[in-house]
CSV table of N, CA, C and O in Angstrom, one decimal:
chain,number,residue,atom,x,y,z
B,155,MET,N,-26.0,18.2,-64.2
B,155,MET,CA,-26.2,18.3,-62.8
B,155,MET,C,-25.6,17.0,-62.1
B,155,MET,O,-25.6,15.9,-62.7
B,156,SER,N,-25.1,17.2,-60.9
B,156,SER,CA,-24.4,16.1,-60.2
B,156,SER,C,-25.3,15.5,-59.2
B,156,SER,O,-26.1,16.2,-58.5
B,157,ASP,N,-25.2,14.2,-59.0
B,157,ASP,CA,-25.9,13.5,-57.9
B,157,ASP,C,-25.1,13.5,-56.6
B,157,ASP,O,-25.5,12.9,-55.6
B,158,HIS,N,-24.0,14.3,-56.6
B,158,HIS,CA,-23.1,14.3,-55.4
B,158,HIS,C,-23.9,14.8,-54.2
B,158,HIS,O,-24.5,15.9,-54.2
B,159,THR,N,-23.8,14.1,-53.1
B,159,THR,CA,-24.3,14.5,-51.8
B,159,THR,C,-23.1,14.5,-50.9
B,159,THR,O,-22.1,13.8,-51.0
B,160,GLU,N,-23.1,15.4,-50.0
B,160,GLU,CA,-22.0,15.6,-49.1
B,160,GLU,C,-21.9,14.4,-48.2
B,160,GLU,O,-22.8,13.8,-47.6
B,161,SER,N,-20.7,13.9,-48.1
B,161,SER,CA,-20.4,12.7,-47.2
B,161,SER,C,-20.6,13.0,-45.8
B,161,SER,O,-20.3,14.2,-45.3
B,162,VAL,N,-21.0,12.1,-45.0
B,162,VAL,CA,-21.1,12.2,-43.6
B,162,VAL,C,-19.9,11.5,-43.0
B,162,VAL,O,-19.5,10.4,-43.3
B,163,TYR,N,-19.2,12.2,-42.0
B,163,TYR,CA,-18.0,11.8,-41.4
B,163,TYR,C,-18.3,11.6,-39.9
B,163,TYR,O,-19.3,12.1,-39.4
B,164,ARG,N,-17.4,10.9,-39.3
B,164,ARG,CA,-17.5,10.7,-37.8
B,164,ARG,C,-16.1,11.0,-37.3
B,164,ARG,O,-15.1,10.7,-37.9
B,165,VAL,N,-16.0,11.5,-36.1
B,165,VAL,CA,-14.8,11.8,-35.4
B,165,VAL,C,-14.4,10.4,-34.7
B,165,VAL,O,-15.2,9.8,-34.1
B,166,VAL,N,-13.1,10.1,-34.9
B,166,VAL,CA,-12.6,8.8,-34.4
B,166,VAL,C,-11.3,9.2,-33.6
B,166,VAL,O,-10.7,10.2,-33.8
B,167,LEU,N,-11.0,8.3,-32.6
B,167,LEU,CA,-9.8,8.5,-31.9
B,167,LEU,C,-9.2,7.1,-31.6
B,167,LEU,O,-9.9,6.1,-31.5
B,168,ASN,N,-7.9,7.1,-31.4
B,168,ASN,CA,-7.2,5.9,-31.1
B,168,ASN,C,-6.7,5.8,-29.6
B,168,ASN,O,-7.1,6.7,-28.8
B,169,ASP,N,-6.0,4.7,-29.3
B,169,ASP,CA,-5.6,4.5,-27.9
B,169,ASP,C,-4.7,5.6,-27.4
B,169,ASP,O,-4.5,5.8,-26.2
B,170,GLU,N,-4.0,6.3,-28.3
B,170,GLU,CA,-3.1,7.4,-27.9
B,170,GLU,C,-3.9,8.7,-27.8
B,170,GLU,O,-3.3,9.8,-27.7
B,171,GLU,N,-5.2,8.7,-27.9
B,171,GLU,CA,-6.1,9.9,-27.9
B,171,GLU,C,-5.7,10.9,-29.0
B,171,GLU,O,-5.8,12.1,-28.8
B,172,GLN,N,-5.4,10.3,-30.2
B,172,GLN,CA,-5.2,11.2,-31.3
B,172,GLN,C,-6.5,11.1,-32.2
B,172,GLN,O,-7.1,10.0,-32.3
B,173,TYR,N,-6.9,12.2,-32.7
B,173,TYR,CA,-8.2,12.3,-33.4
B,173,TYR,C,-8.0,12.3,-34.9
B,173,TYR,O,-6.9,12.7,-35.4
B,174,SER,N,-9.0,11.9,-35.6
B,174,SER,CA,-9.1,11.9,-37.0
B,174,SER,C,-10.6,11.9,-37.4
B,174,SER,O,-11.4,11.9,-36.6
B,175,ILE,N,-10.8,11.9,-38.7
B,175,ILE,CA,-12.2,11.8,-39.2
B,175,ILE,C,-12.2,10.6,-40.1
B,175,ILE,O,-11.2,10.2,-40.7
B,176,TRP,N,-13.4,10.0,-40.3
B,176,TRP,CA,-13.5,8.8,-41.1
B,176,TRP,C,-14.9,8.8,-41.7
B,176,TRP,O,-15.9,9.3,-41.0
B,177,GLN,N,-15.1,8.5,-42.9
B,177,GLN,CA,-16.4,8.5,-43.5
B,177,GLN,C,-17.3,7.5,-42.7
B,177,GLN,O,-16.9,6.4,-42.4
B,178,ALA,N,-18.5,8.0,-42.4
B,178,ALA,CA,-19.4,7.3,-41.5
B,178,ALA,C,-19.8,5.9,-42.0
B,178,ALA,O,-20.0,5.0,-41.2
B,179,GLU,N,-19.9,5.8,-43.3
B,179,GLU,CA,-20.4,4.5,-43.9
B,179,GLU,C,-19.3,3.4,-44.0
B,179,GLU,O,-19.6,2.3,-44.2
B,180,ARG,N,-18.1,3.8,-43.7
B,180,ARG,CA,-16.9,2.9,-43.8
B,180,ARG,C,-16.6,2.3,-42.4
B,180,ARG,O,-16.8,2.9,-41.4
B,181,GLU,N,-16.2,1.0,-42.5
B,181,GLU,CA,-15.8,0.3,-41.3
B,181,GLU,C,-14.6,1.0,-40.7
B,181,GLU,O,-13.7,1.4,-41.5
B,182,LEU,N,-14.5,1.1,-39.4
B,182,LEU,CA,-13.4,1.8,-38.8
B,182,LEU,C,-12.1,0.9,-38.9
B,182,LEU,O,-12.2,-0.4,-38.7
B,183,PRO,N,-11.0,1.5,-39.1
B,183,PRO,CA,-9.7,0.7,-39.1
B,183,PRO,C,-9.4,0.2,-37.7
B,183,PRO,O,-9.8,0.8,-36.7
B,184,ALA,N,-8.6,-0.9,-37.7
B,184,ALA,CA,-8.2,-1.4,-36.4
B,184,ALA,C,-7.5,-0.3,-35.5
B,184,ALA,O,-6.7,0.5,-36.1
B,185,GLY,N,-7.8,-0.3,-34.3
B,185,GLY,CA,-7.1,0.6,-33.3
B,185,GLY,C,-7.9,1.9,-33.2
B,185,GLY,O,-7.4,2.8,-32.4
B,186,TRP,N,-8.9,2.1,-33.9
B,186,TRP,CA,-9.7,3.4,-33.8
B,186,TRP,C,-11.1,3.1,-33.4
B,186,TRP,O,-11.7,2.1,-33.6
B,187,ARG,N,-11.7,4.1,-32.6
B,187,ARG,CA,-13.1,4.0,-32.2
B,187,ARG,C,-13.8,5.3,-32.4
B,187,ARG,O,-13.2,6.3,-32.4
B,188,ALA,N,-15.1,5.2,-32.6
B,188,ALA,CA,-15.9,6.4,-32.8
B,188,ALA,C,-16.0,7.2,-31.5
B,188,ALA,O,-16.1,6.6,-30.4
B,189,GLU,N,-15.8,8.5,-31.6
B,189,GLU,CA,-15.8,9.4,-30.5
B,189,GLU,C,-17.2,9.8,-30.1
B,189,GLU,O,-17.5,10.2,-29.0
B,190,GLY,N,-18.1,9.8,-31.1
B,190,GLY,CA,-19.5,10.2,-30.9
B,190,GLY,C,-20.0,11.4,-31.7
B,190,GLY,O,-21.2,11.6,-31.8
B,191,THR,N,-19.1,12.1,-32.3
B,191,THR,CA,-19.5,13.3,-33.1
B,191,THR,C,-19.5,12.8,-34.6
B,191,THR,O,-18.7,12.1,-35.1
B,192,GLN,N,-20.6,13.3,-35.3
B,192,GLN,CA,-20.8,12.9,-36.7
B,192,GLN,C,-21.4,14.1,-37.4
B,192,GLN,O,-22.1,14.9,-36.8
B,193,GLY,N,-21.0,14.3,-38.6
B,193,GLY,CA,-21.5,15.4,-39.4
B,193,GLY,C,-20.7,15.6,-40.7
B,193,GLY,O,-20.1,14.7,-41.2
B,194,SER,N,-20.7,16.8,-41.2
B,194,SER,CA,-19.9,17.1,-42.4
B,194,SER,C,-18.5,17.1,-42.0
B,194,SER,O,-18.1,17.1,-40.9
B,195,LYS,N,-17.6,17.1,-43.0
B,195,LYS,CA,-16.2,17.1,-42.8
B,195,LYS,C,-15.8,18.3,-42.0
B,195,LYS,O,-15.0,18.2,-41.1
B,196,GLU,N,-16.3,19.5,-42.4
B,196,GLU,CA,-16.0,20.7,-41.7
B,196,GLU,C,-16.5,20.7,-40.3
B,196,GLU,O,-15.7,21.1,-39.4
B,197,GLU,N,-17.7,20.2,-40.0
B,197,GLU,CA,-18.2,20.1,-38.6
B,197,GLU,C,-17.3,19.2,-37.8
B,197,GLU,O,-16.9,19.6,-36.6
B,198,CYS,N,-16.9,18.1,-38.3
B,198,CYS,CA,-16.0,17.2,-37.6
B,198,CYS,C,-14.6,17.8,-37.3
B,198,CYS,O,-14.1,17.7,-36.2
B,199,LEU,N,-14.1,18.4,-38.3
B,199,LEU,CA,-12.8,19.1,-38.2
B,199,LEU,C,-12.8,20.2,-37.2
B,199,LEU,O,-11.9,20.4,-36.3
B,200,ASP,N,-13.9,21.0,-37.2
B,200,ASP,CA,-14.1,22.1,-36.2
B,200,ASP,C,-14.2,21.5,-34.8
B,200,ASP,O,-13.6,22.0,-33.9
B,201,HIS,N,-14.9,20.4,-34.6
B,201,HIS,CA,-15.0,19.7,-33.3
B,201,HIS,C,-13.6,19.3,-32.8
B,201,HIS,O,-13.3,19.5,-31.7
B,202,ILE,N,-12.9,18.7,-33.7
B,202,ILE,CA,-11.5,18.2,-33.3
B,202,ILE,C,-10.7,19.4,-32.9
B,202,ILE,O,-9.9,19.4,-31.9
B,203,GLY,N,-10.8,20.5,-33.6
B,203,GLY,CA,-10.0,21.7,-33.3
B,203,GLY,C,-10.4,22.3,-31.9
B,203,GLY,O,-9.5,22.8,-31.3
B,204,ARG,N,-11.6,22.0,-31.5
B,204,ARG,CA,-12.0,22.5,-30.2
B,204,ARG,C,-11.6,21.6,-29.0
B,204,ARG,O,-11.2,22.0,-28.0
B,205,VAL,N,-11.6,20.3,-29.3
B,205,VAL,CA,-11.4,19.3,-28.2
B,205,VAL,C,-9.9,18.8,-28.1
B,205,VAL,O,-9.5,18.3,-27.1
B,206,TRP,N,-9.2,18.8,-29.2
B,206,TRP,CA,-7.9,18.2,-29.2
B,206,TRP,C,-6.9,19.3,-29.0
B,206,TRP,O,-6.3,19.8,-30.0
B,207,THR,N,-6.7,19.7,-27.8
B,207,THR,CA,-5.8,20.8,-27.5
B,207,THR,C,-4.4,20.5,-27.2
B,207,THR,O,-3.5,21.4,-27.1
B,208,ASP,N,-4.1,19.2,-27.0
B,208,ASP,CA,-2.7,18.8,-26.7
B,208,ASP,C,-2.4,17.6,-27.7
B,208,ASP,O,-2.9,16.6,-27.6
B,209,MET,N,-1.6,17.9,-28.7
B,209,MET,CA,-1.3,17.0,-29.8
B,209,MET,C,-0.4,15.9,-29.4
B,209,MET,O,-0.2,14.9,-30.1
B,210,ARG,N,0.2,15.9,-28.2
B,210,ARG,CA,1.1,14.9,-27.8
B,210,ARG,C,0.3,13.6,-27.6
B,210,ARG,O,-0.8,13.6,-27.0
B,211,PRO,N,0.9,12.4,-28.0
B,211,PRO,CA,0.2,11.1,-27.7
B,211,PRO,C,0.0,10.9,-26.2
B,211,PRO,O,0.8,11.4,-25.4
B,212,ALA,N,-1.0,10.2,-25.8
B,212,ALA,CA,-1.3,10.0,-24.4
B,212,ALA,C,-0.2,9.4,-23.7
B,212,ALA,O,0.1,9.8,-22.5
B,213,SER,N,0.6,8.4,-24.3
B,213,SER,CA,1.7,7.8,-23.6
B,213,SER,C,2.8,8.8,-23.3
B,213,SER,O,3.4,8.8,-22.2
B,214,LEU,N,3.0,9.7,-24.2
B,214,LEU,CA,4.0,10.8,-23.9
B,214,LEU,C,3.6,11.7,-22.8
B,214,LEU,O,4.4,12.1,-21.9
B,215,ARG,N,2.3,12.1,-22.8
B,215,ARG,CA,1.8,13.0,-21.8
B,215,ARG,C,1.9,12.3,-20.4
B,215,ARG,O,2.4,13.0,-19.4
B,216,ARG,N,1.6,11.0,-20.3
B,216,ARG,CA,1.7,10.3,-19.0
B,216,ARG,C,3.1,10.2,-18.6
B,216,ARG,O,3.4,10.4,-17.4
B,217,ARG,N,4.0,9.9,-19.5
B,217,ARG,CA,5.5,9.8,-19.1
B,217,ARG,C,6.0,11.2,-18.6
B,217,ARG,O,6.7,11.2,-17.6
B,218,MET,N,5.6,12.2,-19.3
B,218,MET,CA,6.1,13.6,-18.9
B,218,MET,C,5.5,14.0,-17.6
B,218,MET,O,6.2,14.6,-16.8
B,219,GLU,N,4.3,13.6,-17.3
B,219,GLU,CA,3.6,14.0,-16.1
B,219,GLU,C,4.3,13.2,-14.9
B,219,GLU,O,4.5,13.7,-13.9
B,220,GLY,N,4.6,11.9,-15.2
B,220,GLY,CA,5.3,11.1,-14.2
B,220,GLY,C,6.7,11.6,-13.9
B,220,GLY,O,7.1,11.7,-12.7
B,221,GLU,N,7.4,12.1,-14.9
B,221,GLU,CA,8.8,12.7,-14.7
B,221,GLU,C,8.7,13.9,-13.9
B,221,GLU,O,9.5,14.2,-13.0
B,222,ALA,N,7.7,14.8,-14.2
B,222,ALA,CA,7.5,16.0,-13.5
B,222,ALA,C,7.2,15.8,-12.0
B,222,ALA,O,7.7,16.4,-11.1
B,223,ALA,N,6.3,14.7,-11.8
B,223,ALA,CA,6.0,14.4,-10.4
B,223,ALA,C,7.2,13.9,-9.6
B,223,ALA,O,7.4,14.2,-8.5
B,224,GLY,N,8.0,13.1,-10.3
B,224,GLY,CA,9.2,12.6,-9.7
B,224,GLY,C,10.2,13.7,-9.3
B,224,GLY,O,10.8,13.7,-8.3
B,225,ARG,N,10.3,14.7,-10.2
B,225,ARG,CA,11.2,15.8,-9.9
B,225,ARG,C,10.7,16.6,-8.8
B,225,ARG,O,11.4,17.1,-7.9
B,226,ALA,N,9.3,16.8,-8.7
B,226,ALA,CA,8.7,17.6,-7.7
B,226,ALA,C,8.9,16.9,-6.3
B,226,ALA,O,9.2,17.5,-5.3
B,227,GLY,N,8.8,15.5,-6.3
B,227,GLY,CA,9.0,14.8,-5.1
B,227,GLY,C,10.4,14.9,-4.6
B,227,GLY,O,10.7,15.0,-3.4
B,228,ARG,N,11.4,14.9,-5.5
B,228,ARG,CA,12.8,15.0,-5.1
B,228,ARG,C,13.1,16.4,-4.6
B,228,ARG,O,13.9,16.5,-3.7
B,229,GLN,N,12.5,17.4,-5.1
B,229,GLN,CA,12.8,18.7,-4.6
B,229,GLN,C,12.2,19.0,-3.2
B,229,GLN,O,12.7,19.8,-2.5
B,230,SER,N,11.2,18.2,-2.8
B,230,SER,CA,10.6,18.5,-1.5
B,230,SER,C,11.3,17.7,-0.4
B,230,SER,O,10.9,17.8,0.7
B,231,LEU,N,12.3,16.8,-0.7
B,231,LEU,CA,13.0,16.0,0.3
B,231,LEU,C,13.9,16.9,1.1
B,231,LEU,O,14.6,17.8,0.5
B,232,PRO,N,14.0,16.7,2.4
B,232,PRO,CA,14.9,17.5,3.2
B,232,PRO,C,16.4,17.1,2.8
B,232,PRO,O,16.7,16.0,2.5
B,233,VAL,N,17.2,18.1,2.9
B,233,VAL,CA,18.6,17.9,2.6
B,233,VAL,C,19.5,17.6,3.8
B,233,VAL,O,19.3,18.1,4.8
């Protein structure tokens, strides 16, 4: 018989709003913070699957949104 108990994980995210899981008893690596969700590996991965709908890093999303706004502004200028 095994003494194995299921590990508890927490959902973590970095400054680029990229998600991952980390064992709850371990210290978080630099650049990552706890998101607030904790549970089994499967529960944490399911949560990430529900909330992380745009895989692009936050800096790329902001840049693309800025470029799109710039194009929209130029299109509305009178000729």
